[in-house]
Amino acid sequence: MASGRRMVSGFEGEFRRYKEMCEGVVAQLNEGQLIVRASPESNSIATIMWHVAGNLTSRFTDFLTSDGEKPWRDRESEFDERRVGRKELLEKWDSGWSTLFAALAPLTDADLDRSVTVRGVELTVAEALLRALPHVSSHVGQVAFFGKVLRGSEWEYLTIPPGGTDAYNRNPNREKGPGAS
């Protein structure tokens, strides 16, 4: 890890963990399951992922120099019923995450006290990341829950499976996220 990036790298690792968890859910589902809604008022996995991608693209495009809620973002349309294939969905998903990781790449821990705005509200970079991380994690949790419901007994655990705590505690290899040492 580069000197002066310990906290920024920590944020990045956590974001990567949630990205990979969501992708692990998607890998277990067929295309039809990605667009299923539990009820008329709920969102499909595809809709949730489309929204996360739109949010990340808006928040982290020109992260340090423009408001995080871009005038070109149409947030409301992100929640439209989404009938997309896996390829298109993952392309949209990856574009949002690429925008986030490109914005994080040049940051150092010294940048965490810099000011950014989201919807005209001034935040520090650290505060903006602390807002984005639980937003992403809550939506990934929705995706994981719904994926588990859709898969039923065929669900493959992406976290510590029931009965696996002791084995995991002997080798806690996911505590710092993907790519951590």
PDB file of C-alpha atoms in Angstrom:
ATOM      1  CA  MET A   1       0.000   0.000   0.000  1.00  0.00           C
ATOM      2  CA  ALA A   2       1.392   3.388  -0.962  1.00  0.00           C
ATOM      3  CA  SER A   3       2.474   5.645   1.854  1.00  0.00           C
ATOM      4  CA  GLY A   4      -0.255   8.079   2.818  1.00  0.00           C
ATOM      5  CA  ARG A   5      -3.088   5.920   1.448  1.00  0.00           C
ATOM      6  CA  ARG A   6      -3.957   3.675   4.388  1.00  0.00           C
ATOM      7  CA  MET A   7      -7.462   5.111   4.930  1.00  0.00           C
ATOM      8  CA  VAL A   8      -8.205   5.608   1.237  1.00  0.00           C
ATOM      9  CA  SER A   9      -7.097   2.018   0.578  1.00  0.00           C
ATOM     10  CA  GLY A  10      -9.365   0.889   3.406  1.00  0.00           C
ATOM     11  CA  PHE A  11     -12.345   2.580   1.775  1.00  0.00           C
ATOM     12  CA  GLU A  12     -11.416   1.092  -1.587  1.00  0.00           C
ATOM     13  CA  GLY A  13     -11.101  -2.404  -0.109  1.00  0.00           C
ATOM     14  CA  GLU A  14     -14.540  -2.191   1.465  1.00  0.00           C
ATOM     15  CA  PHE A  15     -16.117  -0.923  -1.751  1.00  0.00           C
ATOM     16  CA  ARG A  16     -14.462  -3.795  -3.642  1.00  0.00           C
ATOM     17  CA  ARG A  17     -15.792  -6.294  -1.100  1.00  0.00           C
ATOM     18  CA  TYR A  18     -19.382  -5.159  -1.703  1.00  0.00           C
ATOM     19  CA  LYS A  19     -18.930  -5.048  -5.476  1.00  0.00           C
ATOM     20  CA  GLU A  20     -17.649  -8.614  -5.503  1.00  0.00           C
ATOM     21  CA  MET A  21     -20.389  -9.809  -3.149  1.00  0.00           C
ATOM     22  CA  CYS A  22     -23.085  -8.471  -5.465  1.00  0.00           C
ATOM     23  CA  GLU A  23     -21.362 -10.047  -8.454  1.00  0.00           C
ATOM     24  CA  GLY A  24     -21.248 -13.340  -6.541  1.00  0.00           C
ATOM     25  CA  VAL A  25     -25.015 -13.176  -6.176  1.00  0.00           C
ATOM     26  CA  VAL A  26     -25.532 -12.356  -9.848  1.00  0.00           C
ATOM     27  CA  ALA A  27     -23.318 -15.291 -10.853  1.00  0.00           C
ATOM     28  CA  GLN A  28     -25.727 -17.642  -9.075  1.00  0.00           C
ATOM     29  CA  LEU A  29     -28.840 -16.352 -10.836  1.00  0.00           C
ATOM     30  CA  ASN A  30     -30.256 -16.829 -14.290  1.00  0.00           C
ATOM     31  CA  GLU A  31     -31.225 -13.827 -16.429  1.00  0.00           C
ATOM     32  CA  GLY A  32     -34.900 -14.132 -15.575  1.00  0.00           C
ATOM     33  CA  GLN A  33     -34.180 -14.007 -11.856  1.00  0.00           C
ATOM     34  CA  LEU A  34     -32.332 -10.698 -12.269  1.00  0.00           C
ATOM     35  CA  ILE A  35     -35.543  -8.931 -13.287  1.00  0.00           C
ATOM     36  CA  VAL A  36     -37.984 -10.620 -10.883  1.00  0.00           C
ATOM     37  CA  ARG A  37     -39.662  -8.353  -8.341  1.00  0.00           C
ATOM     38  CA  ALA A  38     -40.885  -9.721  -5.014  1.00  0.00           C
ATOM     39  CA  SER A  39     -43.937  -7.462  -5.217  1.00  0.00           C
ATOM     40  CA  PRO A  40     -45.194  -4.656  -7.458  1.00  0.00           C
ATOM     41  CA  GLU A  41     -43.720  -2.130  -4.997  1.00  0.00           C
ATOM     42  CA  SER A  42     -40.263  -3.708  -4.821  1.00  0.00           C
ATOM     43  CA  ASN A  43     -37.234  -3.423  -7.053  1.00  0.00           C
ATOM     44  CA  SER A  44     -35.611  -6.238  -8.994  1.00  0.00           C
ATOM     45  CA  ILE A  45     -31.935  -7.017  -8.580  1.00  0.00           C
ATOM     46  CA  ALA A  46     -31.346  -5.409 -11.984  1.00  0.00           C
ATOM     47  CA  THR A  47     -33.086  -2.209 -10.876  1.00  0.00           C
ATOM     48  CA  ILE A  48     -31.078  -2.030  -7.651  1.00  0.00           C
ATOM     49  CA  MET A  49     -27.813  -2.549  -9.510  1.00  0.00           C
ATOM     50  CA  TRP A  50     -28.787   0.049 -12.141  1.00  0.00           C
ATOM     51  CA  HIS A  51     -29.466   2.549  -9.348  1.00  0.00           C
ATOM     52  CA  VAL A  52     -26.147   1.839  -7.596  1.00  0.00           C
ATOM     53  CA  ALA A  53     -24.299   2.293 -10.892  1.00  0.00           C
ATOM     54  CA  GLY A  54     -26.095   5.578 -11.555  1.00  0.00           C
ATOM     55  CA  ASN A  55     -25.350   6.812  -8.057  1.00  0.00           C
ATOM     56  CA  LEU A  56     -21.647   5.939  -8.274  1.00  0.00           C
ATOM     57  CA  THR A  57     -21.325   7.511 -11.713  1.00  0.00           C
ATOM     58  CA  SER A  58     -22.945  10.730 -10.533  1.00  0.00           C
ATOM     59  CA  ARG A  59     -21.147  10.981  -7.204  1.00  0.00           C
ATOM     60  CA  PHE A  60     -17.666  10.178  -8.446  1.00  0.00           C
ATOM     61  CA  THR A  61     -17.480  11.805 -11.886  1.00  0.00           C
ATOM     62  CA  ASP A  62     -15.297  14.891 -11.321  1.00  0.00           C
ATOM     63  CA  PHE A  63     -15.484  13.970  -7.631  1.00  0.00           C
ATOM     64  CA  LEU A  64     -13.305  16.748  -6.255  1.00  0.00           C
ATOM     65  CA  THR A  65     -14.487  19.510  -8.591  1.00  0.00           C
ATOM     66  CA  SER A  66     -18.244  19.233  -9.140  1.00  0.00           C
ATOM     67  CA  ASP A  67     -21.351  18.520  -7.116  1.00  0.00           C
ATOM     68  CA  GLY A  68     -21.999  14.797  -6.642  1.00  0.00           C
ATOM     69  CA  GLU A  69     -25.570  15.075  -7.885  1.00  0.00           C
ATOM     70  CA  LYS A  70     -25.014  15.770 -11.568  1.00  0.00           C
ATOM     71  CA  PRO A  71     -27.628  17.658 -13.594  1.00  0.00           C
ATOM     72  CA  TRP A  72     -27.496  14.911 -16.246  1.00  0.00           C
ATOM     73  CA  ARG A  73     -28.433  12.163 -13.768  1.00  0.00           C
ATOM     74  CA  ASP A  74     -32.037  10.986 -13.992  1.00  0.00           C
ATOM     75  CA  ARG A  75     -32.297   9.240 -10.619  1.00  0.00           C
ATOM     76  CA  GLU A  76     -36.008   8.573 -10.935  1.00  0.00           C
ATOM     77  CA  SER A  77     -35.533   6.548 -14.124  1.00  0.00           C
ATOM     78  CA  GLU A  78     -33.034   4.304 -12.320  1.00  0.00           C
ATOM     79  CA  PHE A  79     -36.045   2.808 -10.518  1.00  0.00           C
ATOM     80  CA  ASP A  80     -38.060   2.104 -13.666  1.00  0.00           C
ATOM     81  CA  GLU A  81     -38.838  -1.554 -14.215  1.00  0.00           C
ATOM     82  CA  ARG A  82     -35.610  -2.885 -15.628  1.00  0.00           C
ATOM     83  CA  ARG A  83     -35.723  -5.557 -18.346  1.00  0.00           C
ATOM     84  CA  VAL A  84     -32.094  -5.906 -19.317  1.00  0.00           C
ATOM     85  CA  GLY A  85     -29.889  -8.871 -20.016  1.00  0.00           C
ATOM     86  CA  ARG A  86     -26.940  -9.878 -17.863  1.00  0.00           C
ATOM     87  CA  LYS A  87     -24.377  -8.380 -20.291  1.00  0.00           C
ATOM     88  CA  GLU A  88     -26.010  -4.933 -20.404  1.00  0.00           C
ATOM     89  CA  LEU A  89     -26.584  -4.958 -16.649  1.00  0.00           C
ATOM     90  CA  LEU A  90     -22.982  -5.821 -15.858  1.00  0.00           C
ATOM     91  CA  GLU A  91     -21.703  -3.199 -18.316  1.00  0.00           C
ATOM     92  CA  LYS A  92     -23.767  -0.524 -16.536  1.00  0.00           C
ATOM     93  CA  TRP A  93     -22.666  -1.870 -13.135  1.00  0.00           C
ATOM     94  CA  ASP A  94     -18.995  -1.889 -14.120  1.00  0.00           C
ATOM     95  CA  SER A  95     -19.184   1.662 -15.491  1.00  0.00           C
ATOM     96  CA  GLY A  96     -20.336   2.998 -12.121  1.00  0.00           C
ATOM     97  CA  TRP A  97     -17.661   1.114 -10.242  1.00  0.00           C
ATOM     98  CA  SER A  98     -14.955   2.151 -12.706  1.00  0.00           C
ATOM     99  CA  THR A  99     -15.914   5.766 -12.077  1.00  0.00           C
ATOM    100  CA  LEU A 100     -15.601   5.269  -8.306  1.00  0.00           C
ATOM    101  CA  PHE A 101     -12.249   3.485  -8.478  1.00  0.00           C
ATOM    102  CA  ALA A 102     -10.842   6.067 -10.920  1.00  0.00           C
ATOM    103  CA  ALA A 103     -11.806   8.814  -8.457  1.00  0.00           C
ATOM    104  CA  LEU A 104     -10.198   6.973  -5.532  1.00  0.00           C
ATOM    105  CA  ALA A 105      -6.956   6.086  -7.347  1.00  0.00           C
ATOM    106  CA  PRO A 106      -5.210   9.462  -7.080  1.00  0.00           C
ATOM    107  CA  LEU A 107      -6.422  10.236  -3.543  1.00  0.00           C
ATOM    108  CA  THR A 108      -4.166  10.165  -0.529  1.00  0.00           C
ATOM    109  CA  ASP A 109      -5.202  10.275   3.104  1.00  0.00           C
ATOM    110  CA  ALA A 110      -4.404  14.010   3.076  1.00  0.00           C
ATOM    111  CA  ASP A 111      -7.294  14.450   0.612  1.00  0.00           C
ATOM    112  CA  LEU A 112      -9.847  13.086   3.100  1.00  0.00           C
ATOM    113  CA  ASP A 113     -10.200  16.553   4.677  1.00  0.00           C
ATOM    114  CA  ARG A 114     -10.806  18.285   1.329  1.00  0.00           C
ATOM    115  CA  SER A 115     -14.283  19.628   0.620  1.00  0.00           C
ATOM    116  CA  VAL A 116     -16.745  18.234  -1.900  1.00  0.00           C
ATOM    117  CA  THR A 117     -20.465  18.855  -2.344  1.00  0.00           C
ATOM    118  CA  VAL A 118     -23.437  16.562  -2.798  1.00  0.00           C
ATOM    119  CA  ARG A 119     -26.737  18.278  -3.649  1.00  0.00           C
ATOM    120  CA  GLY A 120     -25.164  21.561  -2.604  1.00  0.00           C
ATOM    121  CA  VAL A 121     -24.200  20.284   0.866  1.00  0.00           C
ATOM    122  CA  GLU A 122     -20.524  20.638   1.699  1.00  0.00           C
ATOM    123  CA  LEU A 123     -18.858  17.481   2.995  1.00  0.00           C
ATOM    124  CA  THR A 124     -15.311  16.352   3.483  1.00  0.00           C
ATOM    125  CA  VAL A 125     -14.097  13.647   1.130  1.00  0.00           C
ATOM    126  CA  ALA A 126     -14.155  11.284   4.121  1.00  0.00           C
ATOM    127  CA  GLU A 127     -17.782  12.174   4.858  1.00  0.00           C
ATOM    128  CA  ALA A 128     -18.748  11.654   1.226  1.00  0.00           C
ATOM    129  CA  LEU A 129     -17.116   8.212   1.253  1.00  0.00           C
ATOM    130  CA  LEU A 130     -18.771   7.413   4.581  1.00  0.00           C
ATOM    131  CA  ARG A 131     -22.135   8.240   2.986  1.00  0.00           C
ATOM    132  CA  ALA A 132     -21.461   6.246  -0.175  1.00  0.00           C
ATOM    133  CA  LEU A 133     -20.233   3.086   1.531  1.00  0.00           C
ATOM    134  CA  PRO A 134     -23.364   2.308   3.583  1.00  0.00           C
ATOM    135  CA  HIS A 135     -25.536   3.290   0.625  1.00  0.00           C
ATOM    136  CA  VAL A 136     -23.784   0.684  -1.508  1.00  0.00           C
ATOM    137  CA  SER A 137     -23.716  -1.911   1.272  1.00  0.00           C
ATOM    138  CA  SER A 138     -27.422  -1.569   2.011  1.00  0.00           C
ATOM    139  CA  HIS A 139     -28.299  -2.157  -1.630  1.00  0.00           C
ATOM    140  CA  VAL A 140     -25.876  -5.077  -1.910  1.00  0.00           C
ATOM    141  CA  GLY A 141     -27.556  -6.512   1.184  1.00  0.00           C
ATOM    142  CA  GLN A 142     -30.911  -6.254  -0.590  1.00  0.00           C
ATOM    143  CA  VAL A 143     -29.476  -8.037  -3.622  1.00  0.00           C
ATOM    144  CA  ALA A 144     -27.917 -10.772  -1.458  1.00  0.00           C
ATOM    145  CA  PHE A 145     -31.117 -11.336   0.502  1.00  0.00           C
ATOM    146  CA  PHE A 146     -33.272 -11.532  -2.608  1.00  0.00           C
ATOM    147  CA  GLY A 147     -30.722 -13.732  -4.374  1.00  0.00           C
ATOM    148  CA  LYS A 148     -30.776 -16.142  -1.447  1.00  0.00           C
ATOM    149  CA  VAL A 149     -34.585 -16.216  -1.553  1.00  0.00           C
ATOM    150  CA  LEU A 150     -34.548 -16.886  -5.299  1.00  0.00           C
ATOM    151  CA  ARG A 151     -31.933 -19.661  -5.020  1.00  0.00           C
ATOM    152  CA  GLY A 152     -33.420 -21.331  -1.948  1.00  0.00           C
ATOM    153  CA  SER A 153     -31.586 -24.504  -1.001  1.00  0.00           C
ATOM    154  CA  GLU A 154     -29.196 -24.042  -3.951  1.00  0.00           C
ATOM    155  CA  TRP A 155     -27.770 -20.805  -2.467  1.00  0.00           C
ATOM    156  CA  GLU A 156     -23.978 -20.756  -2.198  1.00  0.00           C
ATOM    157  CA  TYR A 157     -22.896 -18.609   0.732  1.00  0.00           C
ATOM    158  CA  LEU A 158     -20.743 -15.570  -0.041  1.00  0.00           C
ATOM    159  CA  THR A 159     -19.967 -14.953   3.617  1.00  0.00           C
ATOM    160  CA  ILE A 160     -19.381 -17.321   6.518  1.00  0.00           C
ATOM    161  CA  PRO A 161     -21.939 -20.123   6.108  1.00  0.00           C
ATOM    162  CA  PRO A 162     -23.946 -21.404   9.057  1.00  0.00           C
ATOM    163  CA  GLY A 163     -21.730 -23.793  10.993  1.00  0.00           C
ATOM    164  CA  GLY A 164     -18.562 -22.340   9.456  1.00  0.00           C
ATOM    165  CA  THR A 165     -17.569 -19.782  12.094  1.00  0.00           C
ATOM    166  CA  ASP A 166     -14.846 -21.833  13.815  1.00  0.00           C
ATOM    167  CA  ALA A 167     -13.163 -22.749  10.528  1.00  0.00           C
ATOM    168  CA  TYR A 168     -13.322 -19.146   9.332  1.00  0.00           C
ATOM    169  CA  ASN A 169     -11.938 -17.782  12.603  1.00  0.00           C
ATOM    170  CA  ARG A 170      -8.864 -19.972  12.119  1.00  0.00           C
ATOM    171  CA  ASN A 171      -8.268 -18.220   8.758  1.00  0.00           C
ATOM    172  CA  PRO A 172     -10.121 -14.868   8.584  1.00  0.00           C
ATOM    173  CA  ASN A 173      -9.094 -14.186   4.983  1.00  0.00           C
ATOM    174  CA  ARG A 174     -11.883 -11.744   4.083  1.00  0.00           C
ATOM    175  CA  GLU A 175     -11.501  -9.220   6.877  1.00  0.00           C
ATOM    176  CA  LYS A 176      -9.768  -6.546   4.823  1.00  0.00           C
ATOM    177  CA  GLY A 177     -11.528  -7.072   1.529  1.00  0.00           C
ATOM    178  CA  PRO A 178     -10.250  -8.213  -1.859  1.00  0.00           C
ATOM    179  CA  GLY A 179      -6.598  -7.691  -2.592  1.00  0.00           C
ATOM    180  CA  ALA A 180      -5.681  -6.862   1.019  1.00  0.00           C
ATOM    181  CA  SER A 181      -2.558  -8.334   2.508  1.00  0.00           C
TER     182      SER A 181
END
